[in-house]
CSV table of C-alpha atoms in Angstrom, one decimal:
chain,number,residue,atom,x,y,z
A,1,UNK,CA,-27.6,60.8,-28.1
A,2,UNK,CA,-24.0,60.2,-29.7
A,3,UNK,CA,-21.9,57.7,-27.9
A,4,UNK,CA,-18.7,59.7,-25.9
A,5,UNK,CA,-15.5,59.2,-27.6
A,6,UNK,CA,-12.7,58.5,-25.6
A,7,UNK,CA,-9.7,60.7,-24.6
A,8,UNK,CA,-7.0,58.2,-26.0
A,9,UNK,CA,-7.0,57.2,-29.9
A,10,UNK,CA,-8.4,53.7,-30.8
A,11,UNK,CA,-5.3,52.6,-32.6
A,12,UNK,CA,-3.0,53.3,-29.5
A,13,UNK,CA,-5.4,51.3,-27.6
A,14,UNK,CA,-5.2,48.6,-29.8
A,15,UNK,CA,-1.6,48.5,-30.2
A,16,UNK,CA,-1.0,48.5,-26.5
A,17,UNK,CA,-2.9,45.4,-25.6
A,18,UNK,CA,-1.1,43.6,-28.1
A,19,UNK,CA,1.5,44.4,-26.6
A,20,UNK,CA,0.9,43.2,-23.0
A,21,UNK,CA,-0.6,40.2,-24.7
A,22,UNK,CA,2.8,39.4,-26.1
A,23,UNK,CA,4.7,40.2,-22.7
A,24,UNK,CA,2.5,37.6,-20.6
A,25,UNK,CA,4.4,34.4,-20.5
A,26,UNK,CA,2.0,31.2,-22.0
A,27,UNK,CA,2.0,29.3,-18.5
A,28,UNK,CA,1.4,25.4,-19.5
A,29,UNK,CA,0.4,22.9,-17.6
A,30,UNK,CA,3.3,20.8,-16.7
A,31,UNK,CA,3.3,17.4,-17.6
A,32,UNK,CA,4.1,14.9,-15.1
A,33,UNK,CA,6.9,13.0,-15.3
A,34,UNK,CA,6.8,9.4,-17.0
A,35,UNK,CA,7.8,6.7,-14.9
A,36,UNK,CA,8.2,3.3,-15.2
A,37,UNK,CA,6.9,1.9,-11.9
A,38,UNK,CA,3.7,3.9,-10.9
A,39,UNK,CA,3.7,4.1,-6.7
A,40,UNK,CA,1.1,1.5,-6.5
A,41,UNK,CA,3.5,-0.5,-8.0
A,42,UNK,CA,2.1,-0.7,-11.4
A,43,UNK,CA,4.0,-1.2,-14.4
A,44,UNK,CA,3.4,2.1,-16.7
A,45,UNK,CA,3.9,0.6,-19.8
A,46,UNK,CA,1.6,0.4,-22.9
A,47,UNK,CA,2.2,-2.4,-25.5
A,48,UNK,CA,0.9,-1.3,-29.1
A,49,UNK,CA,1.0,-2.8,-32.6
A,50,UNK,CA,0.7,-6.0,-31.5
A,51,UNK,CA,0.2,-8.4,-34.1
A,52,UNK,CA,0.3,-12.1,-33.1
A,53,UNK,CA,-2.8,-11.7,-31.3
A,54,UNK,CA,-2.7,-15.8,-31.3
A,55,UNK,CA,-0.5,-16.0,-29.1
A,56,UNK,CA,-2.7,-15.2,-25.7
A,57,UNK,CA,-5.3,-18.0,-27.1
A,58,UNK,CA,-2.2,-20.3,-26.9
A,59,UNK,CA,-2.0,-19.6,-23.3
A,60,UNK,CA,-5.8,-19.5,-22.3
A,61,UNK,CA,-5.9,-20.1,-18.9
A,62,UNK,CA,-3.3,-17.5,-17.7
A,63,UNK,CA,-5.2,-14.9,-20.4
A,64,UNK,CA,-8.7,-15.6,-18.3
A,65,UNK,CA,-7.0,-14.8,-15.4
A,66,UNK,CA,-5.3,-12.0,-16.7
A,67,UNK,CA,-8.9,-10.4,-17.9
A,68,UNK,CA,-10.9,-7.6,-15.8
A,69,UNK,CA,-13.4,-8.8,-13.5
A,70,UNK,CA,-16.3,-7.8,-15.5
A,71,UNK,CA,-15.0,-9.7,-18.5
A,72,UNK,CA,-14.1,-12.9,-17.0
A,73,UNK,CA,-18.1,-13.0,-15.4
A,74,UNK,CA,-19.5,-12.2,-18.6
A,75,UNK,CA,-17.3,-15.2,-19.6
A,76,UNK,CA,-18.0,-17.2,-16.9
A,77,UNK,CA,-21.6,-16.6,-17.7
A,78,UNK,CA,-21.8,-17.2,-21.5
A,79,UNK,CA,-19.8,-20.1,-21.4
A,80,UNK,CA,-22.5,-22.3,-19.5
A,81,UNK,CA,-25.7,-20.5,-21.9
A,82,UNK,CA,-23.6,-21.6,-25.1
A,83,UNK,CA,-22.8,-25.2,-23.7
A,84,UNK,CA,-26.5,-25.4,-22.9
A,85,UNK,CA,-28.0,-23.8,-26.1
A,86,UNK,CA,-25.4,-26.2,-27.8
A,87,UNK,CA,-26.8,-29.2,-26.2
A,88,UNK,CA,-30.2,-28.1,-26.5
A,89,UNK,CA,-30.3,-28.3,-30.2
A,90,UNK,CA,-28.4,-31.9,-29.9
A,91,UNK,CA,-30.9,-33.0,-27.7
A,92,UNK,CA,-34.1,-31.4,-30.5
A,93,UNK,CA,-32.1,-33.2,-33.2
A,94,UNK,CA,-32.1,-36.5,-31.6
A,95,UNK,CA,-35.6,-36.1,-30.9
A,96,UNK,CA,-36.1,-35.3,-34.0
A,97,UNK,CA,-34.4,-37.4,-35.7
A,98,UNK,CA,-36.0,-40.3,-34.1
A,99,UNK,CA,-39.8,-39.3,-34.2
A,100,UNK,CA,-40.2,-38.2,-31.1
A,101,UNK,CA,-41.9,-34.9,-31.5
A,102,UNK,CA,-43.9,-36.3,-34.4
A,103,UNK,CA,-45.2,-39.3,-31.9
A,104,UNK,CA,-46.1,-37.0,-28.8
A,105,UNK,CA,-48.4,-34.3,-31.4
A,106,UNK,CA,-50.5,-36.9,-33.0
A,107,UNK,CA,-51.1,-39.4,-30.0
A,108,UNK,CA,-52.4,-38.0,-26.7
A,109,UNK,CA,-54.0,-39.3,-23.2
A,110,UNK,CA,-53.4,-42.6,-22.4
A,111,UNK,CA,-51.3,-43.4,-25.5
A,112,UNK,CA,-48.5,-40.9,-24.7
A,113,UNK,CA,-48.2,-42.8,-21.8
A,114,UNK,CA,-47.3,-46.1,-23.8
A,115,UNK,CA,-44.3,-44.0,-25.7
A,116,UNK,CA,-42.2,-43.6,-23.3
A,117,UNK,CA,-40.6,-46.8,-23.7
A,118,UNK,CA,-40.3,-46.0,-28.0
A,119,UNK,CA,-38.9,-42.6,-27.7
A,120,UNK,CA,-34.9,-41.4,-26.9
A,121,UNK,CA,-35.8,-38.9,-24.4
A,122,UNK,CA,-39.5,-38.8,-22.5
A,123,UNK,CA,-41.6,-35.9,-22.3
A,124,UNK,CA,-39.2,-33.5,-25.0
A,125,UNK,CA,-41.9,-32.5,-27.3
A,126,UNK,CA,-40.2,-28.9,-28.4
A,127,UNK,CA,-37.1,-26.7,-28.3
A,128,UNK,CA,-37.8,-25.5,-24.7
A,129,UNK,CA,-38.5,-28.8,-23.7
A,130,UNK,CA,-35.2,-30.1,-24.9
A,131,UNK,CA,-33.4,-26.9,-23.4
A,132,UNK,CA,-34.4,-28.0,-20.0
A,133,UNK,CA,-33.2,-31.3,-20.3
A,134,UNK,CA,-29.9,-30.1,-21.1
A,135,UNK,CA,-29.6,-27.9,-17.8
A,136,UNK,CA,-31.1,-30.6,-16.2
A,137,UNK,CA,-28.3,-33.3,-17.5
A,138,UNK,CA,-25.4,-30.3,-17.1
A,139,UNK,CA,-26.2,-29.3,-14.0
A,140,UNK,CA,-27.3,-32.6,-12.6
A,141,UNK,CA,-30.5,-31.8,-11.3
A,142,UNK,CA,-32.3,-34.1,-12.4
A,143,UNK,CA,-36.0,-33.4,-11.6
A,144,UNK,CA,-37.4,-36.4,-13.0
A,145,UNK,CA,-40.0,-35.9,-15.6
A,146,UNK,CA,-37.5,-36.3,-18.3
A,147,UNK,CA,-35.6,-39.0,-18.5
A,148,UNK,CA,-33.4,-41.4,-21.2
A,149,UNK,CA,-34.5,-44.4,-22.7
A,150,UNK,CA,-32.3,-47.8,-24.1
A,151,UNK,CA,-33.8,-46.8,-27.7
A,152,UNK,CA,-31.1,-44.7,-28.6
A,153,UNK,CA,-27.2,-45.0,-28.5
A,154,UNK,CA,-27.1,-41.9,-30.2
A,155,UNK,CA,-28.6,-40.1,-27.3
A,156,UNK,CA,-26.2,-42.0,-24.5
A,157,UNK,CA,-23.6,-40.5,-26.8
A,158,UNK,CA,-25.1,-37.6,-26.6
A,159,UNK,CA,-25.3,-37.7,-22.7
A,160,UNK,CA,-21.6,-38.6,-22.0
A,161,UNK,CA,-20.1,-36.0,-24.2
A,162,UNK,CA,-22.3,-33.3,-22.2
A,163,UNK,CA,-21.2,-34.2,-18.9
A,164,UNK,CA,-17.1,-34.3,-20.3
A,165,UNK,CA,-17.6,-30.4,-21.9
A,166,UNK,CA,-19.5,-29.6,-18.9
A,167,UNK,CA,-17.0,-30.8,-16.0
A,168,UNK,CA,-14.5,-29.4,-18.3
A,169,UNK,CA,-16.1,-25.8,-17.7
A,170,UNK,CA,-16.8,-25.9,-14.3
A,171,UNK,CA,-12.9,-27.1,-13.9
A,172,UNK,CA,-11.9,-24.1,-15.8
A,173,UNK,CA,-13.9,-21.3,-14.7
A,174,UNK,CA,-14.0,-21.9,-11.0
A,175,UNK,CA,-10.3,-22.0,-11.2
A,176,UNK,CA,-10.1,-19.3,-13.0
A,177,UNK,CA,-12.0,-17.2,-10.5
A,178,UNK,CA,-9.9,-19.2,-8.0
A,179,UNK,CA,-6.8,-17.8,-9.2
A,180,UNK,CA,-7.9,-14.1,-9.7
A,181,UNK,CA,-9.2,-14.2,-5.9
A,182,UNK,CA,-5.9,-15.5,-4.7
A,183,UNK,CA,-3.4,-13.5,-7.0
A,184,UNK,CA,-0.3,-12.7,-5.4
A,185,UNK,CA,-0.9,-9.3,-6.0
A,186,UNK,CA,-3.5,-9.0,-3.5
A,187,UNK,CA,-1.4,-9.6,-0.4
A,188,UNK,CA,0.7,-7.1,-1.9
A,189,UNK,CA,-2.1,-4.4,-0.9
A,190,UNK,CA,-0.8,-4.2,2.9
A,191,UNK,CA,3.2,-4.4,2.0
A,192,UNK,CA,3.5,-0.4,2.4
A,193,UNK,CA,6.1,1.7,1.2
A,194,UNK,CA,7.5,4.9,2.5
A,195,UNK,CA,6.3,8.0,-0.3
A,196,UNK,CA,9.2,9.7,0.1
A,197,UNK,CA,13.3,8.2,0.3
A,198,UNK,CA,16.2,9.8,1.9
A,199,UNK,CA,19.4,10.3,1.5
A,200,UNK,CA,21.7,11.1,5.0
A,201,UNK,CA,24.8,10.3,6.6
A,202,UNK,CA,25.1,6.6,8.4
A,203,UNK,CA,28.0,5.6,9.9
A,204,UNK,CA,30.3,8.4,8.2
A,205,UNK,CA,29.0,6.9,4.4
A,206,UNK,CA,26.2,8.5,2.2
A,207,UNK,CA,23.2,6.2,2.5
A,208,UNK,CA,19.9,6.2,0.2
A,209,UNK,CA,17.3,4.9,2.5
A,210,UNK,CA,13.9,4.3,2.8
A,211,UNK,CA,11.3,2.3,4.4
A,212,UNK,CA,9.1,-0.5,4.1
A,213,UNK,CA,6.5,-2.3,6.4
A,214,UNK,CA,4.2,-5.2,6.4
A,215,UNK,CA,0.2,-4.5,8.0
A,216,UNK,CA,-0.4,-7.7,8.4
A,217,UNK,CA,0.1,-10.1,11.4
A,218,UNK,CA,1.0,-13.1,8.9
A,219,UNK,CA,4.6,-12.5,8.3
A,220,UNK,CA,5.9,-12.7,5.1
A,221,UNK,CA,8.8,-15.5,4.5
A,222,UNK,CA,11.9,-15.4,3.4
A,223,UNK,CA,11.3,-11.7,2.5
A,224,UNK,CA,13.9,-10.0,0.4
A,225,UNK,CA,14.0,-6.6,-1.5
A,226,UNK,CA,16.2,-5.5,-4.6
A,227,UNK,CA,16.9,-2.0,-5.9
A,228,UNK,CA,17.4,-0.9,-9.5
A,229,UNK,CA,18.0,2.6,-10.9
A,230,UNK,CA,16.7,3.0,-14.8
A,231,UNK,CA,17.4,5.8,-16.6
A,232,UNK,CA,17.9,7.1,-20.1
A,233,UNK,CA,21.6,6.6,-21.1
A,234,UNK,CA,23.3,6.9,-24.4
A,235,UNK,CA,25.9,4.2,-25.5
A,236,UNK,CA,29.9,5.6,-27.0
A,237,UNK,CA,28.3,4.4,-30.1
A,238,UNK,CA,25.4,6.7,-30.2
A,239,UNK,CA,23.1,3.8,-29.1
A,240,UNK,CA,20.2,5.5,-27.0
A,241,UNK,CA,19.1,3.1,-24.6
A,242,UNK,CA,15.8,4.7,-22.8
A,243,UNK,CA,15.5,2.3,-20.2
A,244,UNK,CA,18.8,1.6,-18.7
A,245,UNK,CA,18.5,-1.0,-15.7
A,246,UNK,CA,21.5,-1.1,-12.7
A,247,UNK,CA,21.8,-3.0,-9.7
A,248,UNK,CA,22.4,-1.4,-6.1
A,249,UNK,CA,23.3,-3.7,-3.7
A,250,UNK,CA,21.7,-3.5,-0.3
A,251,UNK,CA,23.6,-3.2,3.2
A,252,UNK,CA,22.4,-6.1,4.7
A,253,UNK,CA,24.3,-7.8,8.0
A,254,UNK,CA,23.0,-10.9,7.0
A,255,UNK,CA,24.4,-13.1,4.4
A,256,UNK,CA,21.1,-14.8,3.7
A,257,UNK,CA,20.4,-11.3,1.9
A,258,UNK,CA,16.4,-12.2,3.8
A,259,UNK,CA,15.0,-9.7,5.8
A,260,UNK,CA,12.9,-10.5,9.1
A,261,UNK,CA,9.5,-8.1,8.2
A,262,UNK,CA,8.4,-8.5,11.6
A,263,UNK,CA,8.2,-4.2,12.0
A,264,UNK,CA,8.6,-1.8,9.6
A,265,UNK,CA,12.4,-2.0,8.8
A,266,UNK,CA,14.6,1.0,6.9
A,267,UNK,CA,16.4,-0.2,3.7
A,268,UNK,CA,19.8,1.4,3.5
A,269,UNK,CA,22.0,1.3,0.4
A,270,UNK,CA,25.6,2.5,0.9
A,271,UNK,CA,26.6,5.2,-1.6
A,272,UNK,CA,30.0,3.8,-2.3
A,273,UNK,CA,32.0,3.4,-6.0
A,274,UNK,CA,29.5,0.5,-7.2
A,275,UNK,CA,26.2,2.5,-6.7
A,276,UNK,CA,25.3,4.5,-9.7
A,277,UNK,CA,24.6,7.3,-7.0
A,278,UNK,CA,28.4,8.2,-6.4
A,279,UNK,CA,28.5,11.2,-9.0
A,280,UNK,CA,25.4,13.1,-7.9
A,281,UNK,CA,25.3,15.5,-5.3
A,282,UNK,CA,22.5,17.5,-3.7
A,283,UNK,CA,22.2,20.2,-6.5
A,284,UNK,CA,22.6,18.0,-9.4
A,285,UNK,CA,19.8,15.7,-7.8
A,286,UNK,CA,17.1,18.0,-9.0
A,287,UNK,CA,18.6,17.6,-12.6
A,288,UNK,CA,19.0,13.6,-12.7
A,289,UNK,CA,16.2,11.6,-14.8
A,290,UNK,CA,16.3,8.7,-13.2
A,291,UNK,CA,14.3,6.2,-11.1
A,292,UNK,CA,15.1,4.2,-8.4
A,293,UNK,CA,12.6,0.7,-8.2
A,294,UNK,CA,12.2,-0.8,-5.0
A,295,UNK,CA,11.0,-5.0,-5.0
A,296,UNK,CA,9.9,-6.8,-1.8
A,297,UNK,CA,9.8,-10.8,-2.8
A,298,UNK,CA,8.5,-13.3,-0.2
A,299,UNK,CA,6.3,-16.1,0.7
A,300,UNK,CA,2.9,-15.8,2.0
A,301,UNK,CA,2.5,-17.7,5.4
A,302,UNK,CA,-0.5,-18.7,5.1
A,303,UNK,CA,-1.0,-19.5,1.5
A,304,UNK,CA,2.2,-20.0,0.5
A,305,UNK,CA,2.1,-18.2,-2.6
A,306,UNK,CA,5.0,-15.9,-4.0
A,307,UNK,CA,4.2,-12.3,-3.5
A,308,UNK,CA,5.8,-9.5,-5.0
A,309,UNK,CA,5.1,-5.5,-3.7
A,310,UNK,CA,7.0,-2.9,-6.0
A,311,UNK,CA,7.5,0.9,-5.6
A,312,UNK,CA,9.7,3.3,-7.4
A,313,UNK,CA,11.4,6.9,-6.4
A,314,UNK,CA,12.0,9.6,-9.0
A,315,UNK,CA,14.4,12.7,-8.2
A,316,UNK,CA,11.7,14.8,-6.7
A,317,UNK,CA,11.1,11.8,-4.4
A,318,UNK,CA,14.4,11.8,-2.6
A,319,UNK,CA,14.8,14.2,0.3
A,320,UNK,CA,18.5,15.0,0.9
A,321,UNK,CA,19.4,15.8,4.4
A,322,UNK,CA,16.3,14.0,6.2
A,323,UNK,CA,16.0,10.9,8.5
A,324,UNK,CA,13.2,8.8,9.6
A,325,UNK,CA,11.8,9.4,12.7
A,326,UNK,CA,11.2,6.3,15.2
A,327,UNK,CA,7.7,4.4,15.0
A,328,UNK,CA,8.7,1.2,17.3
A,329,UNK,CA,8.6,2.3,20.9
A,330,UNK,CA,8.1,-0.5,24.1
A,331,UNK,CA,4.8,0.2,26.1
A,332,UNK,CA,4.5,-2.7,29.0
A,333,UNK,CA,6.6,-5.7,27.8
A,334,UNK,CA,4.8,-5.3,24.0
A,335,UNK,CA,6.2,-3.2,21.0
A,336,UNK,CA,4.3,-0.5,19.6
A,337,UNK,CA,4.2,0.9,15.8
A,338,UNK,CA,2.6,4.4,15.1
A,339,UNK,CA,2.1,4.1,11.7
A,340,UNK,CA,1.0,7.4,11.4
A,341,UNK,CA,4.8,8.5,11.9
A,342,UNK,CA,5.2,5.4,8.6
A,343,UNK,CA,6.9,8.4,6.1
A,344,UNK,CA,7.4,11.3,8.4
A,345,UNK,CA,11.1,12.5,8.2
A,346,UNK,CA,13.4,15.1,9.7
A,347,UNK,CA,15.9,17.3,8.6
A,348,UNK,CA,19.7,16.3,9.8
A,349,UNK,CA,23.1,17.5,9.2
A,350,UNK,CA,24.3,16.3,5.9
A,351,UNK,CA,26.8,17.2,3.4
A,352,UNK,CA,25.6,18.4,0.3
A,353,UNK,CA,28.6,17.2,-2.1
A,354,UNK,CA,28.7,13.8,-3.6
A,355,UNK,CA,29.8,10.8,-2.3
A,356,UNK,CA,32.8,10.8,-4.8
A,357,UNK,CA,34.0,14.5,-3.4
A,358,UNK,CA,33.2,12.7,0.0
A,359,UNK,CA,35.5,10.0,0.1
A,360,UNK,CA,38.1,12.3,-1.5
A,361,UNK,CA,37.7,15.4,1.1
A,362,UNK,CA,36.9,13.6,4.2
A,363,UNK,CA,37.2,16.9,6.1
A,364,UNK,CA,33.9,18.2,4.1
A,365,UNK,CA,31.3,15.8,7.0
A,366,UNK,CA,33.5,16.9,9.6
A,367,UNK,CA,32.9,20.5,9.3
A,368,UNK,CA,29.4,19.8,8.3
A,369,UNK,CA,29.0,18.1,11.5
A,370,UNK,CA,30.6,20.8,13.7
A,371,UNK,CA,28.4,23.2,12.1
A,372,UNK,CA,25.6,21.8,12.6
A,373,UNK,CA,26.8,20.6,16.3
A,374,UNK,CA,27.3,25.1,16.6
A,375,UNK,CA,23.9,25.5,14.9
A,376,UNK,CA,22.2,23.6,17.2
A,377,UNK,CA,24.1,24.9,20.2
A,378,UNK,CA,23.1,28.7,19.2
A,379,UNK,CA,19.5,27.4,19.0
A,380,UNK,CA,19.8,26.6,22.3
A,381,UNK,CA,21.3,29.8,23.3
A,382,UNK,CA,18.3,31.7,21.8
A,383,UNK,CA,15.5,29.0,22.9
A,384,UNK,CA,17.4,29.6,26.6
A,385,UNK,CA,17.3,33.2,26.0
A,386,UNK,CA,13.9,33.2,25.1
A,387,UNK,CA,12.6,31.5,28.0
A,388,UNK,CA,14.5,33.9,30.6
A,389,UNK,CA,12.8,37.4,28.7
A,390,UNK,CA,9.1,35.3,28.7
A,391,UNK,CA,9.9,34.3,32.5
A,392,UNK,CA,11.0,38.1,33.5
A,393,UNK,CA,8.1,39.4,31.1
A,394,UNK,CA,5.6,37.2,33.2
A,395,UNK,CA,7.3,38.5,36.9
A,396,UNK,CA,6.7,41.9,35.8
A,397,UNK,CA,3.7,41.5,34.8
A,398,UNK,CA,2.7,39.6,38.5
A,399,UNK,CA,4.2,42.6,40.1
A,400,UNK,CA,2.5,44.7,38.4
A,401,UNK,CA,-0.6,43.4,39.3
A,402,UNK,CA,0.5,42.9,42.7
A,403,UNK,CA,1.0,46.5,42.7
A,404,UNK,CA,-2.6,47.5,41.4
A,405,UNK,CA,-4.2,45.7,44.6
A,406,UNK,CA,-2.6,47.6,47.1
A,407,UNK,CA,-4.7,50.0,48.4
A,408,UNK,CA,-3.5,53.9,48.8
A,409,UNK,CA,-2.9,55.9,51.4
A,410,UNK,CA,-6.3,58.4,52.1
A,411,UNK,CA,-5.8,61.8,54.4
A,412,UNK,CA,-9.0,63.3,55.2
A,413,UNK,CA,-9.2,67.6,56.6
A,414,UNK,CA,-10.5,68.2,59.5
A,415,UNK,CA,-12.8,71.4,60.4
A,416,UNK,CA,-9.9,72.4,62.4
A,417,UNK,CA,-7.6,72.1,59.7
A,418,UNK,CA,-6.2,68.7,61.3
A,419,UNK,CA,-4.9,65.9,59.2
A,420,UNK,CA,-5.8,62.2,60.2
A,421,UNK,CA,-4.3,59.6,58.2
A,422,UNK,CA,-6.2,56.2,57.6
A,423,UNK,CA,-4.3,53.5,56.0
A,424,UNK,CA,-6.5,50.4,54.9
């Protein structure tokens, strides 16, 4: 049976799904955004072509630390096997060297007995034997059927440089793991950041705000935070400079510029002429590439170590118009902090111009504030309104029941032709 051929030619087919092939935009993945402070407070930065390696060996300690925990154990472990295999074939030489193996193969019994006032070391008759001896003499265990003699100063040589390289390992490596336990870094873990920053109206000024909180009872001292913006800029010379760092000063009361982390606190930054957020407004925010870092610096209380928590805010990051909601509230003489309110924000009444067109057209937050004040009061009105229909909905509908339980009126005809009413 021949295969049916179809109405419309092959070519046109063809031709046509080209066609719509062509038309269909190529969706790509978007790639996200590079930044140079990851939200975990990360630095995202990848050194390459490095070539004076030598220089981390110069710093050794501070590389060991540096390493990945797999790394510094497998470190940590090889270290002490090398020092012992090192020692172990020190210890063989010695022995034989002086005769020792030789002596304990040929005699046996009671004479082996009588050499261990001839030989360096008692009882090390091979390579295993002398391996023990040198964990035993490391580690200090000492479990007494090897021992050194006065026949050798070679071997009491031997002894004391062992115990030097060996308390010079311990020293290093258990403060190596020392320091990676205590990093400063760690304590960083429950210094919590807001994910999102704002930007609002405080006090008739522009602010960029966000906030920061501490989960831990142990109080951080002398806490203070710094805010930089980085971004790509190009110099009148041509000169591209990628990453661009400025200061932005912090609106703090206190002259100390320390902050008392007791609660979570907001950080507010006055947009004013010195902030490089003057020129940007609410549309061209979408547009900026820039970052804003945020830095918390402070002691430990309990350790006393200097901690540092980082954070950073790109342009999709910043909310414009939106305030943080309260966390703190007092419940029976003790403050309360719902951290599950920690980034939650709501929208307020906010001009959309920048802070440059602000200052020059004062008048532009005063009718943003009276419409907003008239905005609210008309959603009032309706809420009010809404309210009264559901109320007179719900007293019709009780009447209406009402009316369905009273019982009707029921005549009933007589023989005679009579009519008696019965009402129930």
């Amino acid at each position: 049976m021949l295969a049916r051929k179809s109405i419309i030619p092959e070519e046109y087919v063809l031709a046509r799904i080209a066609a719509e092939n062509l038309r269909k935009p190529r969706i790509r993945d978007r790639l996200p955004k590079a930044r140079f402070i990851a939200k975990s407070g990360a630095c995202n930065l990848a050194h390459k072509n490095i070539r004076e390696q030598g220089r981390f060996l110069q710093d050794i300690f501070t590389t060991l630390v540096d390493l990945k925990w797999r790394h510094t154990l497998v470190i940590f472990t090889m270290s002490f096997l090398c020092s012992w295999l090192l020692f172990a074939i020190m210890w063989w030489l010695v022995a034989f060297a002086h005769g020792d193996i030789y002596a304990y193969m040929e005699k046996s019994g009671l004479e082996k007995s009588a050499l261990e006032s001839t030989v360096c070391v008692t009882n090390v008759r091979s390579f295993t034997s002398a391996f023990l001896f040198s964990i035993e003499v490391q580690v200090t265990i000492g479990f007494g059927g090897r021992m050194m003699t006065e026949e050798c100063p070679l071997a009491i040589t031997v002894l004391i440089l062992q115990n030097i390289v060996g308390l010079i390992i311990n020293a290093v490596m258990l403060g190596c793991i020392f320091m990676k336990t205590a990093q400063a870094h760690r304590r960083a873990e429950t210094l919590i950041f807001s994910r999102h920053a704002v930007i609002a109206v405080r006090n008739g000024k522009l602010c960029f705000m966000f906030r920061v909180g501490d989960l831990r009872k142990s109080m951080i001292i002398s806490a203070s935070v710094r805010i930089q913006v980085v971004k790509k800029t190009t110099t009148p010379e041509g000169e591209v400079v990628p990453i661009h760092q400025l200061d932005i000063p912090v609106d703090n009361p206190i002259e100390s510029n320390n902050i008392f982390l007791v609660a979570p606190l907001i950080i507010c930054h006055v947009i004013d002429k010195r902030s490089p957020l003057y020129d940007i407004s609410a549309t061209d925010l979408a547009n900026q590439d820039l970052e804003v870092i945020v830095i918390l610096e402070g002691v430990v209380e309990t350790t006393g170590i200097t901690t540092q928590a980082r954070t950073s805010y790109i342009a999709e990051e910043i909310q414009w118009g939106h305030r943080f909601v309260s966390i703190v509230t007092e419940e029976e003489g003790v403050y309360s902090v719902d951290y599950s309110k920690f980034g939650n924000t709501v929208k307020v009444a906010a001009p959309r111009c920048s802070a440059r067109e602000l200052d020059e057209k004062p008048s532009i937050l005063i009718q943003t504030l009276q419409k907003s004040e008239l905005s609210h009061q008309n959603s009032l009105r309706k809420r009010n309104s809404m309210r009264r229909n559901n109320s007179m909905r719900r007293n019709n509908s009780i009447r209406r029941n009402n009316s369905s339980l009273i019982v009707p009126k029921v005549q009933f005809m007589t023989l005679e032709g009579n009519q008696n009413t019965l009402e129930s």
